[in-house]
Amino acid sequence: MYTKRIIPCLDVKDGRVVKGTNFVGLRDAGNPVDLAARYDKERADELVFLDITASHEKRNTMVRMASDCASQVFIPFTVGGGIRTVEDMRIMLKAGADKTSVNTAAIKNPDLLRQGAEKFGRQCIVLAVDARRNGEDSWEVYINGGRTPTGLDCLAWIKKAVALGAGEILLTSMDADGTKDGYDIALTKAVSEAVDVPVIASGGAGNLEHFYDVLTLGKADAVLAASVFHYGQFTVRQVKDYLKSRGVEVRF
Amino acid sequence: MIAIIDYGVGNLFSVEKALLQLGAQVEVTNDESVIRQAQKIVLPGVGAFGDCMENLRASGLIPAIMDMVQQGYPLLGICVGLQILFEGSEESPGVSGLGVFSGTVRKIKAPGLKIPHMGWNSLDVAEPHQPIDLFAGLASIPYVYFVHSYHAVPADKDIITATAEYGETLTAAVARGNVQATQFHPEKSGDVGLDILKNFIQG
């Protein structure tokens, strides 16, 4: 059976994993490759590494981490943060990443999606979107880690990005992120119904039912979470056991 | 030594690292003489069928690969490396594959489901009747990682060694004699994938 994916997200700064609440107040949670191996053992289906250093001189730290991860952990992983050009994508994919995610860079230069998809295949190109509600069934895209509004309508931007070459959407609700009150079901469902590529829901996981809700009511193909996993509130396996008990197909 | 054929497509890093982790001696190569000295060959492939075949032809490595296959050396095709073992593909009309297996590659028909078929799916493994059984000793429901929009439809159904369900029954693996191939990525399929690669190394 085809399964829904559970994806721990590791925010990496200067080669170490951190995760904040609403992107402020970071706490150190360990070595990225060790954590990746632990998540693999727990049956995580995929991993996402977001480089929040993003200062250019430290890029090599992330390339080395991707290479170390691909040498030791044999499940798919995505690297995002600071990917601005097709050459940045090429370096990460060559280092062993399976996919690269772009956010701000794609808004500044949408053609990056087309170029990346043409060069590496659209399955390698993940579009990360940070969205905040600005009306009934309406969300606005934010950039720079959720600080800067763009004026772009979330659904319109995502449809355009998929037409250009985005192969998957990593969708973060700025309203839900860090609250532990649950994923943004309405946003996730709206995006999932608008495009034919997989949607990864992100932001707001606090209890087991939240995962179930966004995968069923929200129609997400995958769920991403960070702090609930890093700080041991749940293991990936507990989430999967729960989903299985509610009739959602997952991999063990 | 296992030769991983480098003909300019796809990411060979993970295949190489997975085989190394399992203790194999590995060379990533585009050198015909290295391929001819190998005990086993891995034929990867990513992207479009036509691009893969064009690159493989341009590499000049096809005669060496076909000689090794005919001499009985084990070969493992992965992803589009499985597809190009067939005669052709709907993806790239008019482009001939290697023709090791009879049959063609067709677009997945999965109404209401997302294409590509990307993610983890379970395998239905056929009764083993090949010299190398890639699926020996696996969990009762093995899950593996797929990324593809096309799948092979062999003329001889007996070569299908595993299938997966996604809107229709997809060919997940094929084998005949010394030639094995998987549509999924064993190098990205966690412990199960490593066990499959170990079976190839030891087979």
Short mmCIF file of C-alpha atoms in Angstrom, two decimals:
data_model
loop_
_atom_site.label_atom_id
_atom_site.label_comp_id
_atom_site.label_asym_id
_atom_site.label_seq_id
_atom_site.Cartn_x
_atom_site.Cartn_y
_atom_site.Cartn_z
CA MET A 1 0.00 0.00 0.00
CA TYR A 2 1.08 3.53 -0.80
CA THR A 3 1.76 5.35 2.45
CA LYS A 4 1.59 8.82 3.95
CA ARG A 5 5.02 10.15 4.89
CA ILE A 6 6.21 11.39 8.29
CA ILE A 7 9.08 13.84 7.92
CA PRO A 8 11.11 15.23 10.81
CA CYS A 9 12.55 18.64 10.00
CA LEU A 10 15.98 19.62 11.24
CA ASP A 11 16.77 23.33 11.31
CA VAL A 12 20.53 23.57 11.04
CA LYS A 13 22.64 26.53 12.07
CA ASP A 14 26.44 26.40 11.79
CA GLY A 15 26.24 22.61 11.46
CA ARG A 16 24.05 22.06 14.56
CA VAL A 17 20.33 21.35 14.81
CA VAL A 18 18.15 24.02 16.38
CA LYS A 19 14.42 24.68 16.49
CA GLY A 20 12.63 27.74 17.74
CA THR A 21 9.08 28.72 18.45
CA ASN A 22 7.71 31.04 15.80
CA PHE A 23 11.26 31.20 14.45
CA VAL A 24 12.53 33.05 17.56
CA GLY A 25 14.47 31.73 20.59
CA LEU A 26 16.56 28.91 19.20
CA ARG A 27 17.63 25.91 21.28
CA ASP A 28 20.41 23.47 20.41
CA ALA A 29 19.15 19.96 19.78
CA GLY A 30 22.17 18.14 18.46
CA ASN A 31 24.25 16.83 15.63
CA PRO A 32 22.27 16.65 12.36
CA VAL A 33 23.67 13.37 11.04
CA ASP A 34 23.31 11.59 14.40
CA LEU A 35 19.74 12.83 14.63
CA ALA A 36 19.09 11.74 11.05
CA ALA A 37 20.30 8.22 11.86
CA ARG A 38 18.06 8.15 14.94
CA TYR A 39 15.05 9.20 12.89
CA ASP A 40 15.86 6.57 10.26
CA LYS A 41 15.80 3.91 13.01
CA GLU A 42 12.44 5.25 14.21
CA ARG A 43 11.12 4.75 10.65
CA ALA A 44 11.03 8.38 9.53
CA ASP A 45 10.14 8.28 5.84
CA GLU A 46 12.20 11.23 4.76
CA LEU A 47 14.13 14.11 6.31
CA VAL A 48 14.27 17.83 5.65
CA PHE A 49 17.30 19.91 6.60
CA LEU A 50 16.76 23.66 6.58
CA ASP A 51 19.93 25.70 6.72
CA ILE A 52 19.07 28.79 8.72
CA THR A 53 22.64 30.02 8.72
CA ALA A 54 22.34 30.95 5.08
CA SER A 55 25.40 33.18 5.28
CA HIS A 56 27.37 32.50 2.17
CA GLU A 57 30.75 31.73 3.74
CA LYS A 58 29.20 28.90 5.79
CA ARG A 59 27.59 27.14 2.81
CA ASN A 60 30.30 24.49 2.76
CA THR A 61 29.27 23.31 6.23
CA MET A 62 25.88 22.35 4.83
CA VAL A 63 27.33 20.66 1.74
CA ARG A 64 29.55 18.55 4.00
CA MET A 65 26.59 17.71 6.21
CA ALA A 66 24.58 16.56 3.16
CA SER A 67 27.45 14.36 2.08
CA ASP A 68 27.89 12.89 5.59
CA CYS A 69 24.17 12.23 5.82
CA ALA A 70 24.01 10.53 2.41
CA SER A 71 26.97 8.33 3.40
CA GLN A 72 25.31 7.08 6.58
CA VAL A 73 21.54 7.36 6.25
CA PHE A 74 19.81 5.63 3.35
CA ILE A 75 16.45 7.37 3.19
CA PRO A 76 15.56 10.38 1.02
CA PHE A 77 16.33 13.85 2.27
CA THR A 78 15.81 17.46 1.21
CA VAL A 79 18.11 20.39 1.84
CA GLY A 80 16.79 23.95 1.86
CA GLY A 81 17.83 27.38 3.00
CA GLY A 82 20.23 29.52 1.06
CA ILE A 83 19.63 27.75 -2.27
CA ARG A 84 19.58 30.61 -4.74
CA THR A 85 20.84 29.30 -8.06
CA VAL A 86 20.81 26.20 -10.24
CA GLU A 87 24.48 25.81 -9.30
CA ASP A 88 23.53 25.78 -5.56
CA MET A 89 21.03 23.00 -6.38
CA ARG A 90 23.61 21.04 -8.35
CA ILE A 91 26.14 21.16 -5.50
CA MET A 92 23.59 19.92 -2.94
CA LEU A 93 22.27 17.14 -5.19
CA LYS A 94 25.80 16.04 -6.04
CA ALA A 95 26.64 15.96 -2.32
CA GLY A 96 23.88 13.36 -1.94
CA ALA A 97 20.70 15.32 -1.26
CA ASP A 98 17.65 13.91 -3.08
CA LYS A 99 15.80 17.20 -3.32
CA THR A 100 16.47 20.88 -2.78
CA SER A 101 13.90 23.32 -1.47
CA VAL A 102 13.64 26.96 -2.44
CA ASN A 103 11.52 29.72 -0.95
CA THR A 104 12.63 33.36 -1.15
CA ALA A 105 14.88 32.71 -4.15
CA ALA A 106 11.96 31.32 -6.18
CA ILE A 107 9.84 34.39 -5.44
CA LYS A 108 12.64 36.70 -6.50
CA ASN A 109 13.37 34.57 -9.57
CA PRO A 110 10.52 32.16 -10.45
CA ASP A 111 12.46 30.92 -13.47
CA LEU A 112 14.78 29.14 -11.01
CA LEU A 113 12.02 26.51 -10.65
CA ARG A 114 11.86 25.94 -14.40
CA GLN A 115 15.64 25.79 -14.78
CA GLY A 116 16.03 23.40 -11.84
CA ALA A 117 13.25 21.10 -13.06
CA GLU A 118 14.69 21.00 -16.56
CA LYS A 119 18.18 20.24 -15.32
CA PHE A 120 17.48 17.78 -12.50
CA GLY A 121 13.85 16.70 -12.88
CA ARG A 122 10.93 18.22 -11.02
CA GLN A 123 11.08 15.54 -8.33
CA CYS A 124 14.24 17.30 -7.07
CA ILE A 125 12.59 20.72 -6.77
CA VAL A 126 10.59 21.42 -3.62
CA LEU A 127 8.87 24.78 -3.25
CA ALA A 128 8.74 25.94 0.38
CA VAL A 129 5.96 28.41 1.11
CA ASP A 130 5.34 30.32 4.35
CA ALA A 131 1.73 31.50 4.37
CA ARG A 132 -0.35 33.62 6.72
CA ARG A 133 -4.12 34.03 6.60
CA ASN A 134 -5.28 37.43 5.37
CA GLY A 135 -8.97 36.75 4.87
CA GLU A 136 -11.60 34.04 4.50
CA ASP A 137 -10.01 31.24 2.43
CA SER A 138 -7.16 33.57 1.56
CA TRP A 139 -3.50 33.45 2.55
CA GLU A 140 -0.50 35.65 1.80
CA VAL A 141 3.04 34.43 1.11
CA TYR A 142 5.81 35.61 3.45
CA ILE A 143 9.58 35.42 2.93
CA ASN A 144 12.77 35.82 4.93
CA GLY A 145 11.78 33.25 7.53
CA GLY A 146 8.25 34.60 7.74
CA ARG A 147 9.19 38.21 8.44
CA THR A 148 8.44 39.90 5.14
CA PRO A 149 5.02 39.94 3.44
CA THR A 150 5.18 39.66 -0.35
CA GLY A 151 1.67 40.67 -1.36
CA LEU A 152 1.43 37.36 -3.25
CA ASP A 153 -1.68 35.23 -2.92
CA CYS A 154 -0.66 31.81 -1.67
CA LEU A 155 -2.79 29.67 -4.00
CA ALA A 156 -1.97 31.75 -7.09
CA TRP A 157 1.76 31.58 -6.35
CA ILE A 158 1.75 27.84 -5.75
CA LYS A 159 -0.19 27.13 -8.95
CA LYS A 160 2.26 29.25 -10.92
CA ALA A 161 5.25 27.57 -9.27
CA VAL A 162 3.94 24.08 -10.08
CA ALA A 163 3.37 25.12 -13.70
CA LEU A 164 6.98 26.30 -13.80
CA GLY A 165 8.48 23.11 -12.35
CA ALA A 166 7.99 22.71 -8.59
CA GLY A 167 7.56 18.99 -7.91
CA GLU A 168 6.40 19.17 -4.32
CA ILE A 169 5.10 21.83 -1.91
CA LEU A 170 6.41 22.24 1.62
CA LEU A 171 3.65 24.37 3.10
CA THR A 172 4.15 26.12 6.43
CA SER A 173 1.34 27.97 8.15
CA MET A 174 2.80 31.02 9.88
CA ASP A 175 -0.37 31.20 11.97
CA ALA A 176 0.02 27.65 13.26
CA ASP A 177 3.79 27.32 13.43
CA GLY A 178 5.07 27.01 16.96
CA THR A 179 1.60 27.03 18.53
CA LYS A 180 1.19 23.23 18.93
CA ASP A 181 -2.51 23.86 18.30
CA GLY A 182 -2.59 21.75 15.14
CA TYR A 183 -1.83 22.14 11.47
CA ASP A 184 -3.77 24.67 9.40
CA ILE A 185 -6.31 22.29 7.88
CA ALA A 186 -8.08 24.85 5.67
CA LEU A 187 -4.83 26.11 4.14
CA THR A 188 -3.46 22.63 3.55
CA LYS A 189 -6.67 21.38 1.98
CA ALA A 190 -6.94 24.42 -0.29
CA VAL A 191 -3.38 23.93 -1.57
CA SER A 192 -3.68 20.16 -1.89
CA GLU A 193 -6.82 20.53 -4.00
CA ALA A 194 -5.29 23.27 -6.14
CA VAL A 195 -2.25 21.34 -7.42
CA ASP A 196 -1.45 17.79 -8.53
CA VAL A 197 1.95 17.54 -6.82
CA PRO A 198 2.43 16.23 -3.27
CA VAL A 199 1.89 18.64 -0.37
CA ILE A 200 3.85 18.41 2.87
CA ALA A 201 2.01 20.12 5.74
CA SER A 202 4.13 21.98 8.28
CA GLY A 203 3.61 24.01 11.42
CA GLY A 204 1.51 23.42 14.49
CA ALA A 205 1.90 19.74 15.43
CA GLY A 206 1.15 19.35 19.13
CA ASN A 207 -0.69 16.06 19.58
CA LEU A 208 -1.23 12.84 17.66
CA GLU A 209 -4.65 13.79 16.37
CA HIS A 210 -3.13 16.80 14.61
CA PHE A 211 -1.18 14.47 12.32
CA TYR A 212 -4.30 12.46 11.55
CA ASP A 213 -6.41 15.55 10.86
CA VAL A 214 -4.07 17.14 8.35
CA LEU A 215 -3.45 13.87 6.48
CA THR A 216 -7.18 13.16 6.18
CA LEU A 217 -9.23 16.39 6.41
CA GLY A 218 -6.31 18.48 5.12
CA LYS A 219 -5.55 16.01 2.30
CA ALA A 220 -1.78 16.34 2.87
CA ASP A 221 0.49 13.68 1.39
CA ALA A 222 3.07 14.08 4.13
CA VAL A 223 3.51 15.81 7.47
CA LEU A 224 6.55 17.64 8.72
CA ALA A 225 7.32 18.29 12.37
CA ALA A 226 10.35 19.34 14.36
CA SER A 227 10.08 20.13 18.05
CA VAL A 228 7.62 17.35 18.99
CA PHE A 229 10.21 14.89 17.67
CA HIS A 230 13.43 16.62 18.75
CA TYR A 231 12.33 17.10 22.34
CA GLY A 232 10.91 13.61 22.61
CA GLN A 233 7.21 14.45 23.00
CA PHE A 234 6.54 11.69 20.46
CA THR A 235 8.66 9.29 18.50
CA VAL A 236 7.99 8.91 14.79
CA ARG A 237 6.93 5.35 15.58
CA GLN A 238 4.28 6.54 18.06
CA VAL A 239 2.84 8.83 15.40
CA LYS A 240 2.77 5.93 12.93
CA ASP A 241 1.19 3.55 15.44
CA TYR A 242 -1.53 6.11 16.08
CA LEU A 243 -2.15 6.77 12.37
CA LYS A 244 -2.28 3.03 11.67
CA SER A 245 -4.83 2.59 14.46
CA ARG A 246 -6.99 5.25 12.76
CA GLY A 247 -6.77 3.51 9.38
CA VAL A 248 -4.08 5.67 7.71
CA GLU A 249 -1.52 3.65 5.72
CA VAL A 250 2.03 4.16 6.99
CA ARG A 251 5.30 2.33 6.52
CA PHE A 252 6.89 0.32 9.34
CA MET B 1 34.59 -5.29 -7.76
CA ILE B 2 31.17 -3.85 -8.57
CA ALA B 3 31.20 -1.25 -11.35
CA ILE B 4 28.59 1.51 -11.11
CA ILE B 5 28.16 2.85 -14.62
CA ASP B 6 28.63 6.61 -14.74
CA TYR B 7 27.19 7.91 -17.99
CA GLY B 8 26.37 11.40 -16.83
CA VAL B 9 22.86 10.91 -15.49
CA GLY B 10 21.60 10.92 -11.96
CA ASN B 11 23.10 10.89 -8.56
CA LEU B 12 25.37 7.89 -8.07
CA PHE B 13 26.60 9.00 -4.66
CA SER B 14 24.01 7.14 -2.60
CA VAL B 15 24.30 3.88 -4.56
CA GLU B 16 28.05 3.97 -4.12
CA LYS B 17 27.86 4.75 -0.39
CA ALA B 18 25.24 2.07 0.25
CA LEU B 19 27.33 -0.62 -1.45
CA LEU B 20 30.45 0.56 0.41
CA GLN B 21 28.58 0.43 3.72
CA LEU B 22 27.76 -3.21 2.93
CA GLY B 23 31.46 -3.96 2.48
CA ALA B 24 31.53 -4.18 -1.31
CA GLN B 25 34.42 -2.98 -3.40
CA VAL B 26 32.97 -0.36 -5.71
CA GLU B 27 34.10 1.74 -8.65
CA VAL B 28 32.04 4.49 -10.19
CA THR B 29 33.28 4.42 -13.74
CA ASN B 30 32.83 5.45 -17.34
CA ASP B 31 35.86 3.39 -18.37
CA GLU B 32 35.09 0.40 -20.58
CA SER B 33 38.11 -1.58 -19.36
CA VAL B 34 37.02 -1.19 -15.71
CA ILE B 35 33.53 -2.41 -16.63
CA ARG B 36 35.02 -5.46 -18.37
CA GLN B 37 37.02 -6.30 -15.23
CA ALA B 38 34.03 -6.03 -12.89
CA GLN B 39 32.38 -9.02 -11.23
CA LYS B 40 29.04 -7.21 -11.12
CA ILE B 41 27.51 -4.13 -12.72
CA VAL B 42 25.04 -1.56 -11.46
CA LEU B 43 23.19 0.40 -14.15
CA PRO B 44 21.53 3.47 -12.63
CA GLY B 45 19.29 5.96 -14.42
CA VAL B 46 17.35 9.12 -13.59
CA GLY B 47 15.32 11.45 -15.77
CA ALA B 48 13.74 10.79 -19.14
CA PHE B 49 14.15 7.45 -20.97
CA GLY B 50 15.32 9.22 -24.16
CA ASP B 51 17.94 11.32 -22.35
CA CYS B 52 19.29 8.25 -20.56
CA MET B 53 19.61 6.25 -23.77
CA GLU B 54 21.17 9.18 -25.61
CA ASN B 55 23.76 9.63 -22.85
CA LEU B 56 24.44 5.92 -22.65
CA ARG B 57 24.96 5.68 -26.44
CA ALA B 58 27.24 8.74 -26.41
CA SER B 59 29.29 7.14 -23.61
CA GLY B 60 30.21 4.26 -25.91
CA LEU B 61 29.74 1.82 -23.02
CA ILE B 62 26.82 -0.18 -24.43
CA PRO B 63 28.96 -2.89 -26.12
CA ALA B 64 30.89 -3.53 -22.89
CA ILE B 65 27.67 -3.70 -20.83
CA MET B 66 25.98 -6.06 -23.30
CA ASP B 67 29.08 -8.31 -23.49
CA MET B 68 29.15 -8.60 -19.69
CA VAL B 69 25.43 -9.44 -19.63
CA GLN B 70 25.89 -12.11 -22.30
CA GLN B 71 28.83 -13.59 -20.43
CA GLY B 72 26.59 -14.04 -17.40
CA TYR B 73 27.88 -11.36 -15.05
CA PRO B 74 25.19 -10.09 -12.66
CA LEU B 75 23.72 -6.70 -13.53
CA LEU B 76 21.39 -4.60 -11.38
CA GLY B 77 19.36 -1.86 -13.11
CA ILE B 78 17.85 0.83 -10.90
CA CYS B 79 14.88 3.11 -11.73
CA VAL B 80 15.31 4.29 -15.34
CA GLY B 81 18.17 1.75 -15.37
CA LEU B 82 15.38 -0.86 -15.26
CA GLN B 83 13.34 0.87 -17.96
CA ILE B 84 16.15 1.08 -20.52
CA LEU B 85 16.57 -2.70 -20.34
CA PHE B 86 13.29 -2.89 -22.30
CA GLU B 87 12.67 -2.16 -25.99
CA GLY B 88 11.23 1.34 -25.76
CA SER B 89 9.10 3.77 -23.78
CA GLU B 90 5.98 5.88 -24.29
CA GLU B 91 8.02 8.68 -22.72
CA SER B 92 10.41 8.87 -25.67
CA PRO B 93 8.76 7.48 -28.83
CA GLY B 94 11.21 6.29 -31.47
CA VAL B 95 14.09 5.78 -29.02
CA SER B 96 15.24 2.15 -28.74
CA GLY B 97 16.15 0.72 -25.36
CA LEU B 98 18.77 -1.97 -24.77
CA GLY B 99 16.21 -4.70 -25.48
CA VAL B 100 17.55 -7.12 -22.87
CA PHE B 101 13.88 -7.73 -22.00
CA SER B 102 10.92 -7.80 -24.42
CA GLY B 103 8.21 -5.27 -23.73
CA THR B 104 7.83 -1.53 -23.36
CA VAL B 105 7.57 1.15 -20.70
CA ARG B 106 4.23 2.91 -20.22
CA LYS B 107 2.88 5.92 -18.35
CA ILE B 108 1.32 5.01 -15.00
CA LYS B 109 -2.48 5.08 -15.14
CA ALA B 110 -3.66 6.08 -11.69
CA PRO B 111 -6.82 8.20 -11.93
CA GLY B 112 -7.17 10.52 -8.95
CA LEU B 113 -3.63 9.84 -7.72
CA LYS B 114 -0.62 12.07 -8.03
CA ILE B 115 2.00 11.43 -10.71
CA PRO B 116 4.90 10.83 -10.22
CA HIS B 117 4.36 7.90 -7.91
CA MET B 118 6.65 9.29 -5.23
CA GLY B 119 7.15 7.87 -1.79
CA TRP B 120 7.05 4.57 0.06
CA ASN B 121 4.99 1.67 -1.19
CA SER B 122 4.87 -1.99 -0.23
CA LEU B 123 6.09 -4.77 -2.51
CA ASP B 124 4.20 -7.90 -3.47
CA VAL B 125 7.07 -10.29 -4.04
CA ALA B 126 6.64 -13.19 -6.48
CA GLU B 127 7.83 -16.72 -5.74
CA PRO B 128 11.58 -16.67 -6.30
CA HIS B 129 12.78 -18.64 -9.31
CA GLN B 130 15.86 -16.69 -10.30
CA PRO B 131 19.52 -17.45 -9.52
CA ILE B 132 19.78 -14.24 -7.46
CA ASP B 133 16.82 -13.59 -5.16
CA LEU B 134 16.96 -9.89 -4.27
CA PHE B 135 14.07 -10.28 -1.85
CA ALA B 136 15.34 -13.17 0.27
CA GLY B 137 14.98 -12.64 4.01
CA LEU B 138 12.96 -9.40 3.89
CA ALA B 139 10.20 -8.33 6.26
CA SER B 140 6.82 -9.84 5.41
CA ILE B 141 5.62 -6.50 3.99
CA PRO B 142 8.71 -4.76 2.61
CA TYR B 143 8.35 -1.03 1.97
CA VAL B 144 10.60 0.66 -0.60
CA TYR B 145 11.00 4.17 -2.03
CA PHE B 146 9.74 5.00 -5.53
CA VAL B 147 10.01 8.10 -7.75
CA HIS B 148 8.67 7.48 -11.26
CA SER B 149 5.93 8.32 -13.75
CA TYR B 150 6.43 5.33 -16.10
CA HIS B 151 6.68 1.60 -15.47
CA ALA B 152 7.71 -1.41 -17.48
CA VAL B 153 5.17 -3.77 -19.04
CA PRO B 154 7.13 -6.94 -19.87
CA ALA B 155 5.97 -9.19 -22.72
CA ASP B 156 6.83 -12.17 -20.52
CA LYS B 157 5.08 -11.69 -17.16
CA ASP B 158 7.25 -14.40 -15.63
CA ILE B 159 10.17 -11.98 -15.37
CA ILE B 160 8.24 -9.80 -12.88
CA THR B 161 9.69 -10.48 -9.43
CA ALA B 162 7.79 -7.82 -7.48
CA THR B 163 4.84 -5.47 -7.99
CA ALA B 164 3.36 -2.48 -6.18
CA GLU B 165 -0.20 -1.13 -6.20
CA TYR B 166 -0.75 2.51 -7.24
CA GLY B 167 -3.99 2.93 -9.14
CA GLU B 168 -2.91 -0.14 -11.11
CA THR B 169 -0.43 -2.95 -10.57
CA LEU B 170 3.03 -1.56 -11.26
CA THR B 171 6.13 -3.54 -12.18
CA ALA B 172 8.45 -2.95 -9.22
CA ALA B 173 11.21 -5.42 -10.11
CA VAL B 174 12.15 -7.81 -12.90
CA ALA B 175 14.76 -10.53 -13.29
CA ARG B 176 15.90 -13.18 -15.72
CA GLY B 177 19.09 -15.12 -15.29
CA ASN B 178 21.90 -12.78 -14.32
CA VAL B 179 19.95 -9.57 -15.03
CA GLN B 180 18.05 -7.97 -12.14
CA ALA B 181 16.37 -4.60 -11.98
CA THR B 182 14.27 -2.54 -9.58
CA GLN B 183 11.99 0.37 -10.41
CA PHE B 184 12.35 1.62 -6.83
CA HIS B 185 15.53 2.96 -5.25
CA PRO B 186 17.08 0.34 -2.94
CA GLU B 187 19.78 2.87 -1.98
CA LYS B 188 17.04 5.12 -0.55
CA SER B 189 14.86 2.41 0.98
CA GLY B 190 16.36 2.22 4.46
CA ASP B 191 17.14 -1.19 6.00
CA VAL B 192 15.00 -3.04 3.46
CA GLY B 193 16.90 -1.44 0.58
CA LEU B 194 20.25 -2.30 2.14
CA ASP B 195 19.11 -5.93 2.53
CA ILE B 196 18.16 -5.98 -1.17
CA LEU B 197 21.58 -4.62 -2.15
CA LYS B 198 23.23 -7.16 0.16
CA ASN B 199 21.39 -9.93 -1.67
CA PHE B 200 22.75 -8.58 -4.94
CA ILE B 201 26.30 -8.38 -3.57
CA GLN B 202 26.17 -11.91 -2.13
CA GLY B 203 24.15 -13.50 -4.94
#
